[in-house]
Amino acid sequence: MSRIAFIGLGHMGGPMALNLLKAGHQLTVFDLLPAAVKTAVDAGATAAPSAQDAVKGADAVVSMLPASKHVEGLYLGESGLLNHIAAGTLVLECSTIAPESARKVAQAAKDKGVRMIDAPVSGGTGGAVAGTLTFIVGGQEADLDAARPYLEKMGKNIFHAGEAGAGQVAKICNNMLLGILMAGTSEALALGVANGLDPKVLSDIIAKSSGRNWATELYNPWPGVMEQAPASKHYAGGFGVDLMLKDLGLAAESALNARASVPLGELARNLYSLHSAQGNGALDFSSILNLYKK
Ligand code: NAD
């Protein structure tokens, strides 16, 4: 049993923390939102008054925040956690952020003798609840090995993508594809329905045909087709439009840096940007369907 500090208890961090608690670890938690903290405390965690307090005496630190600026704000600078975490402590940074940002924080951690891996996840809120996430790790092999006992309680698949920041690069590629395929799936379903098909029947056909993908199998964007999908819950919860927009922005930045071409990624970014500008930023990203629906 370890003492773990867990920072960021949102749609993903909340259930991930619960799985560490279930595994018998002792958790001290912090989030800016009291409601998120309450759920973890009700399940047996201890609330800390600040992130700095949460990491005192921790064997490991896990963070799950929205974007690069939150992660840099948490770890760097005078009040940053790297000035409060003891040397030798293991940090599992699970947010999806810019690879440069992950490298910058990892280098600052190394300078302080703190062992940090970037470990962004795939698998959605369903995977976070079920403990079946995929972890895509960047960092030293030995640090990943030390993190495995914790990662295995929250996920099913663990990949080592390479050095610090490599986990983020792989995650960004995956999410660019996810953004494209959710828009494509929405487009195909809307086309079928506009031509008189039942969305459930069409989804069943696609799920067993060459157009099958994660959206048609597990996360259908059409309301009522899959009871557990955010689409059937008025697009509440899940993975926010603005988070997808952030990831497509990271893909565009990575493409510029590497002089790579991502025409479909850019098109998808513009679709989510339009959808967000129409007031849908907080909805689940599968609500992109509404751009196509008559
Ligand atoms: P979320 O907005 O639900 O949760 C983020 C939490 O971080 C919030 O509770 C917020 O209050 C807290 N927070 C922000 N700044 C903080 C700070 N300085 N100190 C403490 N807490 C702070 O987001 P989420 O959906 O849980 O996503 C988290 C990360 O995981 C993002 O980088 C996202 O891209 C990634 N991700 C999300 C999903 C998904 O399906 N939601 C899937 C894979 C990856």
Tab-separated table of C-alpha atoms and ligand atoms in Angstrom:
chain	number	residue	atom	x	y	z
A	1	MET	CA	0.000	0.000	0.000
A	2	SER	CA	1.409	3.397	-1.002
A	3	ARG	CA	0.644	6.981	-0.153
A	4	ILE	CA	-0.474	8.663	-3.371
A	5	ALA	CA	-1.209	12.345	-3.969
A	6	PHE	CA	-3.862	12.725	-6.689
A	7	ILE	CA	-4.373	16.165	-8.271
A	8	GLY	CA	-7.266	16.773	-10.697
A	9	LEU	CA	-10.426	14.758	-10.046
A	10	GLY	CA	-12.484	15.542	-13.159
A	11	HIS	CA	-14.250	13.199	-15.559
A	12	MET	CA	-11.095	11.076	-15.864
A	13	GLY	CA	-9.107	11.761	-12.693
A	14	GLY	CA	-12.134	11.129	-10.428
A	15	PRO	CA	-12.712	7.494	-11.427
A	16	MET	CA	-8.953	6.825	-11.795
A	17	ALA	CA	-8.482	7.914	-8.172
A	18	LEU	CA	-11.338	5.632	-7.088
A	19	ASN	CA	-9.590	2.644	-8.692
A	20	LEU	CA	-6.381	3.385	-6.771
A	21	LEU	CA	-8.440	3.582	-3.565
A	22	LYS	CA	-10.139	0.276	-4.366
A	23	ALA	CA	-6.685	-1.282	-4.784
A	24	GLY	CA	-5.945	-0.360	-1.167
A	25	HIS	CA	-3.739	2.708	-1.653
A	26	GLN	CA	-3.954	5.674	0.687
A	27	LEU	CA	-4.957	8.769	-1.312
A	28	THR	CA	-4.595	12.449	-0.491
A	29	VAL	CA	-6.459	14.464	-3.107
A	30	PHE	CA	-6.795	18.014	-4.363
A	31	ASP	CA	-9.005	19.667	-6.997
A	32	LEU	CA	-10.150	23.255	-7.436
A	33	LEU	CA	-13.782	22.019	-7.449
A	34	PRO	CA	-15.124	20.977	-4.014
A	35	ALA	CA	-17.728	18.650	-5.584
A	36	ALA	CA	-14.995	16.618	-7.292
A	37	VAL	CA	-13.086	16.327	-3.999
A	38	LYS	CA	-16.230	15.219	-2.130
A	39	THR	CA	-16.740	12.153	-4.353
A	40	ALA	CA	-13.187	10.968	-3.642
A	41	VAL	CA	-13.484	11.711	0.091
A	42	ASP	CA	-16.779	9.776	0.273
A	43	ALA	CA	-14.854	6.813	-1.173
A	44	GLY	CA	-12.133	7.017	1.490
A	45	ALA	CA	-9.612	9.622	0.276
A	46	THR	CA	-8.274	12.449	2.441
A	47	ALA	CA	-8.799	16.013	1.176
A	48	ALA	CA	-5.769	18.321	1.225
A	49	PRO	CA	-6.194	22.105	1.454
A	50	SER	CA	-3.753	22.629	-1.426
A	51	ALA	CA	-1.771	20.655	-3.990
A	52	GLN	CA	1.401	21.487	-2.023
A	53	ASP	CA	-0.121	19.880	1.073
A	54	ALA	CA	-1.322	16.867	-0.891
A	55	VAL	CA	2.190	15.870	-2.000
A	56	LYS	CA	3.732	15.980	1.511
A	57	GLY	CA	5.085	12.515	2.322
A	58	ALA	CA	3.682	10.964	-0.880
A	59	ASP	CA	5.388	7.925	-2.468
A	60	ALA	CA	3.845	8.828	-5.813
A	61	VAL	CA	1.999	11.772	-7.355
A	62	VAL	CA	-0.642	11.458	-10.090
A	63	SER	CA	-1.982	14.498	-11.945
A	64	MET	CA	-4.870	14.660	-14.430
A	65	LEU	CA	-5.473	18.265	-15.524
A	66	PRO	CA	-7.020	19.825	-18.654
A	67	ALA	CA	-4.091	21.327	-20.606
A	68	SER	CA	-0.403	22.394	-20.749
A	69	LYS	CA	-0.936	25.675	-18.890
A	70	HIS	CA	-2.526	23.883	-15.916
A	71	VAL	CA	0.293	21.307	-15.749
A	72	GLU	CA	3.063	23.913	-16.032
A	73	GLY	CA	1.228	26.069	-13.467
A	74	LEU	CA	0.995	23.117	-11.079
A	75	TYR	CA	4.609	21.923	-11.232
A	76	LEU	CA	6.772	24.905	-12.220
A	77	GLY	CA	7.592	28.286	-10.656
A	78	GLU	CA	8.251	29.251	-7.077
A	79	SER	CA	5.093	27.704	-5.599
A	80	GLY	CA	5.229	24.823	-8.112
A	81	LEU	CA	4.990	21.279	-6.814
A	82	LEU	CA	8.540	20.458	-7.880
A	83	ASN	CA	9.638	22.634	-4.949
A	84	HIS	CA	7.508	20.510	-2.609
A	85	ILE	CA	7.941	16.950	-3.880
A	86	ALA	CA	10.791	14.996	-2.246
A	87	ALA	CA	13.656	13.860	-4.485
A	88	GLY	CA	13.177	10.260	-5.673
A	89	THR	CA	9.362	10.529	-5.678
A	90	LEU	CA	7.590	9.134	-8.735
A	91	VAL	CA	5.283	11.464	-10.688
A	92	LEU	CA	2.736	10.111	-13.175
A	93	GLU	CA	1.547	13.057	-15.272
A	94	CYS	CA	-1.540	11.727	-17.107
A	95	SER	CA	-3.006	14.875	-18.746
A	96	THR	CA	-2.916	15.315	-22.534
A	97	ILE	CA	-0.577	18.263	-23.142
A	98	ALA	CA	1.935	19.583	-25.682
A	99	PRO	CA	5.010	17.332	-25.989
A	100	GLU	CA	7.287	20.400	-25.483
A	101	SER	CA	5.437	21.201	-22.275
A	102	ALA	CA	5.816	17.598	-21.046
A	103	ARG	CA	9.567	17.710	-21.834
A	104	LYS	CA	9.958	21.048	-20.059
A	105	VAL	CA	8.268	19.793	-16.884
A	106	ALA	CA	10.136	16.442	-17.066
A	107	GLN	CA	13.478	18.265	-17.365
A	108	ALA	CA	12.624	20.488	-14.388
A	109	ALA	CA	11.670	17.339	-12.437
A	110	LYS	CA	14.949	15.654	-13.381
A	111	ASP	CA	16.864	18.732	-12.196
A	112	LYS	CA	15.220	18.251	-8.779
A	113	GLY	CA	15.825	14.495	-8.693
A	114	VAL	CA	12.088	13.774	-9.127
A	115	ARG	CA	11.201	10.795	-11.378
A	116	MET	CA	8.510	11.839	-13.855
A	117	ILE	CA	6.784	10.044	-16.727
A	118	ASP	CA	4.223	11.470	-19.138
A	119	ALA	CA	1.394	8.932	-19.155
A	120	PRO	CA	-1.572	10.270	-21.149
A	121	VAL	CA	-4.491	7.887	-21.454
A	122	SER	CA	-6.948	6.595	-24.000
A	123	GLY	CA	-10.215	4.808	-23.346
A	124	GLY	CA	-12.627	7.561	-22.308
A	125	THR	CA	-14.556	7.926	-19.083
A	126	GLY	CA	-15.887	4.367	-19.474
A	127	GLY	CA	-12.308	3.062	-19.465
A	128	ALA	CA	-11.434	5.260	-16.486
A	129	VAL	CA	-14.365	3.841	-14.476
A	130	ALA	CA	-13.700	0.225	-15.507
A	131	GLY	CA	-9.931	0.509	-14.949
A	132	THR	CA	-9.260	-0.509	-18.553
A	133	LEU	CA	-7.455	2.607	-19.824
A	134	THR	CA	-4.552	2.489	-22.244
A	135	PHE	CA	-1.494	4.354	-20.892
A	136	ILE	CA	0.889	5.809	-23.486
A	137	VAL	CA	4.108	6.523	-21.659
A	138	GLY	CA	7.105	8.734	-22.319
A	139	GLY	CA	10.149	8.677	-20.022
A	140	GLN	CA	12.779	6.374	-18.573
A	141	GLU	CA	12.095	2.613	-18.685
A	142	ALA	CA	13.025	2.254	-14.985
A	143	ASP	CA	10.533	4.957	-13.990
A	144	LEU	CA	7.825	3.291	-16.075
A	145	ASP	CA	8.581	-0.019	-14.330
A	146	ALA	CA	8.240	1.689	-10.959
A	147	ALA	CA	4.905	3.179	-12.105
A	148	ARG	CA	3.474	-0.103	-13.429
A	149	PRO	CA	1.880	-1.265	-10.152
A	150	TYR	CA	-0.168	1.970	-10.102
A	151	LEU	CA	-0.902	2.095	-13.838
A	152	GLU	CA	-2.110	-1.529	-13.761
A	153	LYS	CA	-4.806	-0.587	-11.231
A	154	MET	CA	-6.177	2.087	-13.580
A	155	GLY	CA	-5.562	0.544	-16.982
A	156	LYS	CA	-5.236	-2.618	-19.023
A	157	ASN	CA	-2.690	-1.686	-21.700
A	158	ILE	CA	0.610	0.087	-21.070
A	159	PHE	CA	2.827	1.234	-23.949
A	160	HIS	CA	6.276	2.781	-23.748
A	161	ALA	CA	6.405	5.265	-26.655
A	162	GLY	CA	9.941	6.553	-25.974
A	163	GLU	CA	11.699	9.348	-24.081
A	164	ALA	CA	9.956	12.176	-22.175
A	165	GLY	CA	7.218	13.734	-24.335
A	166	ALA	CA	6.892	10.688	-26.617
A	167	GLY	CA	3.734	9.560	-24.812
A	168	GLN	CA	2.148	12.899	-25.682
A	169	VAL	CA	3.160	12.673	-29.352
A	170	ALA	CA	1.528	9.231	-29.669
A	171	LYS	CA	-1.570	10.376	-27.777
A	172	ILE	CA	-1.961	13.438	-30.020
A	173	CYS	CA	-1.754	11.259	-33.160
A	174	ASN	CA	-4.406	8.950	-31.711
A	175	ASN	CA	-6.743	11.799	-30.785
A	176	MET	CA	-6.397	13.491	-34.150
A	177	LEU	CA	-7.608	10.227	-35.676
A	178	LEU	CA	-10.407	9.997	-33.089
A	179	GLY	CA	-11.605	13.535	-33.903
A	180	ILE	CA	-11.643	12.702	-37.606
A	181	LEU	CA	-13.438	9.393	-37.180
A	182	MET	CA	-16.110	10.823	-34.858
A	183	ALA	CA	-16.859	13.551	-37.419
A	184	GLY	CA	-16.828	10.943	-40.213
A	185	THR	CA	-19.113	8.599	-38.292
A	186	SER	CA	-21.528	11.478	-37.612
A	187	GLU	CA	-21.492	12.417	-41.294
A	188	ALA	CA	-22.245	8.831	-42.382
A	189	LEU	CA	-25.067	8.362	-39.848
A	190	ALA	CA	-26.651	11.715	-40.749
A	191	LEU	CA	-26.490	10.772	-44.440
A	192	GLY	CA	-28.201	7.444	-43.765
A	193	VAL	CA	-30.919	8.970	-41.604
A	194	ALA	CA	-31.539	11.766	-44.148
A	195	ASN	CA	-32.157	8.948	-46.632
A	196	GLY	CA	-34.635	7.153	-44.403
A	197	LEU	CA	-32.452	4.669	-42.473
A	198	ASP	CA	-32.819	3.900	-38.783
A	199	PRO	CA	-29.615	5.119	-37.012
A	200	LYS	CA	-29.412	1.943	-34.877
A	201	VAL	CA	-29.784	-0.368	-37.874
A	202	LEU	CA	-27.161	1.611	-39.827
A	203	SER	CA	-24.823	1.614	-36.800
A	204	ASP	CA	-25.155	-2.185	-36.451
A	205	ILE	CA	-24.336	-2.566	-40.152
A	206	ILE	CA	-21.275	-0.284	-39.991
A	207	ALA	CA	-20.053	-1.968	-36.779
A	208	LYS	CA	-19.789	-5.252	-38.717
A	209	SER	CA	-18.582	-3.750	-41.994
A	210	SER	CA	-15.445	-2.039	-43.273
A	211	GLY	CA	-16.410	1.369	-41.828
A	212	ARG	CA	-16.336	0.038	-38.249
A	213	ASN	CA	-14.475	2.078	-35.669
A	214	TRP	CA	-14.384	2.930	-31.947
A	215	ALA	CA	-17.281	5.389	-32.297
A	216	THR	CA	-19.614	2.859	-33.916
A	217	GLU	CA	-18.589	0.091	-31.515
A	218	LEU	CA	-18.430	1.886	-28.181
A	219	TYR	CA	-19.320	5.583	-28.392
A	220	ASN	CA	-22.079	6.052	-30.934
A	221	PRO	CA	-22.850	9.775	-31.497
A	222	TRP	CA	-26.556	9.240	-32.305
A	223	PRO	CA	-28.814	9.631	-29.209
A	224	GLY	CA	-30.526	6.400	-28.181
A	225	VAL	CA	-28.336	4.016	-30.178
A	226	MET	CA	-26.111	3.177	-27.183
A	227	GLU	CA	-27.614	3.593	-23.753
A	228	GLN	CA	-24.263	4.203	-22.006
A	229	ALA	CA	-22.819	6.652	-24.567
A	230	PRO	CA	-22.834	10.411	-23.753
A	231	ALA	CA	-25.099	10.909	-26.823
A	232	SER	CA	-27.886	9.159	-24.893
A	233	LYS	CA	-27.325	11.460	-21.895
A	234	HIS	CA	-27.736	14.775	-23.739
A	235	TYR	CA	-23.965	14.700	-24.423
A	236	ALA	CA	-23.179	15.253	-20.723
A	237	GLY	CA	-19.931	13.917	-19.230
A	238	GLY	CA	-17.473	12.137	-21.502
A	239	PHE	CA	-14.756	14.010	-23.404
A	240	GLY	CA	-15.501	17.703	-23.899
A	241	VAL	CA	-15.614	19.427	-27.307
A	242	ASP	CA	-13.086	21.972	-26.009
A	243	LEU	CA	-10.699	19.187	-24.906
A	244	MET	CA	-10.919	17.625	-28.379
A	245	LEU	CA	-10.334	21.073	-29.877
A	246	LYS	CA	-7.249	21.435	-27.656
A	247	ASP	CA	-5.897	18.063	-28.867
A	248	LEU	CA	-6.513	18.916	-32.532
A	249	GLY	CA	-4.685	22.204	-31.895
A	250	LEU	CA	-1.760	20.209	-30.444
A	251	ALA	CA	-1.790	18.033	-33.579
A	252	ALA	CA	-1.694	21.155	-35.786
A	253	GLU	CA	1.233	22.564	-33.764
A	254	SER	CA	3.103	19.252	-33.961
A	255	ALA	CA	2.524	19.187	-37.722
A	256	LEU	CA	3.911	22.721	-38.104
A	257	ASN	CA	6.965	21.855	-36.005
A	258	ALA	CA	7.701	18.727	-38.062
A	259	ARG	CA	6.574	20.185	-41.423
A	260	ALA	CA	4.065	17.342	-41.682
A	261	SER	CA	0.728	17.616	-43.496
A	262	VAL	CA	-2.506	16.934	-41.622
A	263	PRO	CA	-5.305	18.085	-43.962
A	264	LEU	CA	-8.035	15.949	-42.382
A	265	GLY	CA	-6.842	16.857	-38.874
A	266	GLU	CA	-7.078	20.549	-39.760
A	267	LEU	CA	-10.548	20.090	-41.236
A	268	ALA	CA	-11.669	18.276	-38.099
A	269	ARG	CA	-10.147	21.045	-35.938
A	270	ASN	CA	-12.192	23.625	-37.836
A	271	LEU	CA	-15.391	21.578	-37.464
A	272	TYR	CA	-14.928	21.295	-33.676
A	273	SER	CA	-13.960	24.969	-33.508
A	274	LEU	CA	-17.197	25.961	-35.275
A	275	HIS	CA	-19.189	23.631	-33.023
A	276	SER	CA	-17.533	25.074	-29.900
A	277	ALA	CA	-18.130	28.662	-31.062
A	278	GLN	CA	-21.843	27.830	-31.278
A	279	GLY	CA	-21.861	27.313	-27.507
A	280	ASN	CA	-21.157	23.571	-27.353
A	281	GLY	CA	-17.654	23.564	-25.820
A	282	ALA	CA	-18.680	21.787	-22.618
A	283	LEU	CA	-20.682	19.019	-24.338
A	284	ASP	CA	-19.160	15.640	-25.153
A	285	PHE	CA	-17.266	15.695	-28.459
A	286	SER	CA	-19.693	13.212	-30.079
A	287	SER	CA	-22.181	16.132	-30.173
A	288	ILE	CA	-20.342	17.097	-33.389
A	289	LEU	CA	-23.227	15.073	-34.883
A	290	ASN	CA	-25.448	18.143	-34.380
A	291	LEU	CA	-23.478	19.991	-37.068
A	292	TYR	CA	-24.750	17.415	-39.573
A	293	LYS	CA	-28.242	16.714	-38.282
A	294	LYS	CA	-31.156	18.231	-40.164
B	1	NAD	P1	-12.055	17.692	-16.595
B	1	NAD	O1	-12.163	19.109	-17.004
B	1	NAD	O2	-13.284	16.899	-16.328
B	1	NAD	O3	-11.141	17.577	-15.252
B	1	NAD	C1	-10.035	18.363	-14.991
B	1	NAD	C2	-10.019	18.638	-13.493
B	1	NAD	O4	-8.815	19.327	-13.170
B	1	NAD	C3	-11.179	19.519	-13.026
B	1	NAD	O5	-11.875	18.871	-11.978
B	1	NAD	C4	-10.504	20.812	-12.574
B	1	NAD	O6	-11.149	21.432	-11.483
B	1	NAD	C5	-9.142	20.282	-12.162
B	1	NAD	N1	-8.077	21.285	-12.145
B	1	NAD	C6	-7.723	22.187	-13.083
B	1	NAD	N2	-6.653	22.896	-12.687
B	1	NAD	C7	-6.319	22.428	-11.462
B	1	NAD	C8	-5.294	22.741	-10.524
B	1	NAD	N3	-4.388	23.696	-10.767
B	1	NAD	N4	-5.247	22.054	-9.374
B	1	NAD	C9	-6.142	21.072	-9.114
B	1	NAD	N5	-7.135	20.710	-9.958
B	1	NAD	C10	-7.220	21.397	-11.110
B	1	NAD	O7	-11.154	16.989	-17.691
B	1	NAD	P2	-11.048	15.409	-18.001
B	1	NAD	O8	-12.077	15.043	-19.007
B	1	NAD	O9	-10.934	14.658	-16.718
B	1	NAD	O10	-9.637	15.410	-18.779
B	1	NAD	C11	-8.404	15.528	-18.093
B	1	NAD	C12	-7.278	15.281	-19.090
B	1	NAD	O11	-7.433	13.965	-19.639
B	1	NAD	C13	-7.270	16.255	-20.290
B	1	NAD	O12	-5.947	16.560	-20.626
B	1	NAD	C14	-7.955	15.447	-21.388
B	1	NAD	O13	-7.533	15.874	-22.681
B	1	NAD	C15	-7.493	14.048	-21.058
B	1	NAD	N6	-8.378	12.946	-21.501
B	1	NAD	C16	-9.732	13.023	-21.315
B	1	NAD	C17	-10.542	11.968	-21.732
B	1	NAD	C18	-12.041	11.991	-21.539
B	1	NAD	O14	-12.727	11.117	-22.125
B	1	NAD	N7	-12.592	12.927	-20.758
B	1	NAD	C19	-9.959	10.832	-22.319
B	1	NAD	C20	-8.571	10.772	-22.449
B	1	NAD	C21	-7.791	11.842	-22.038
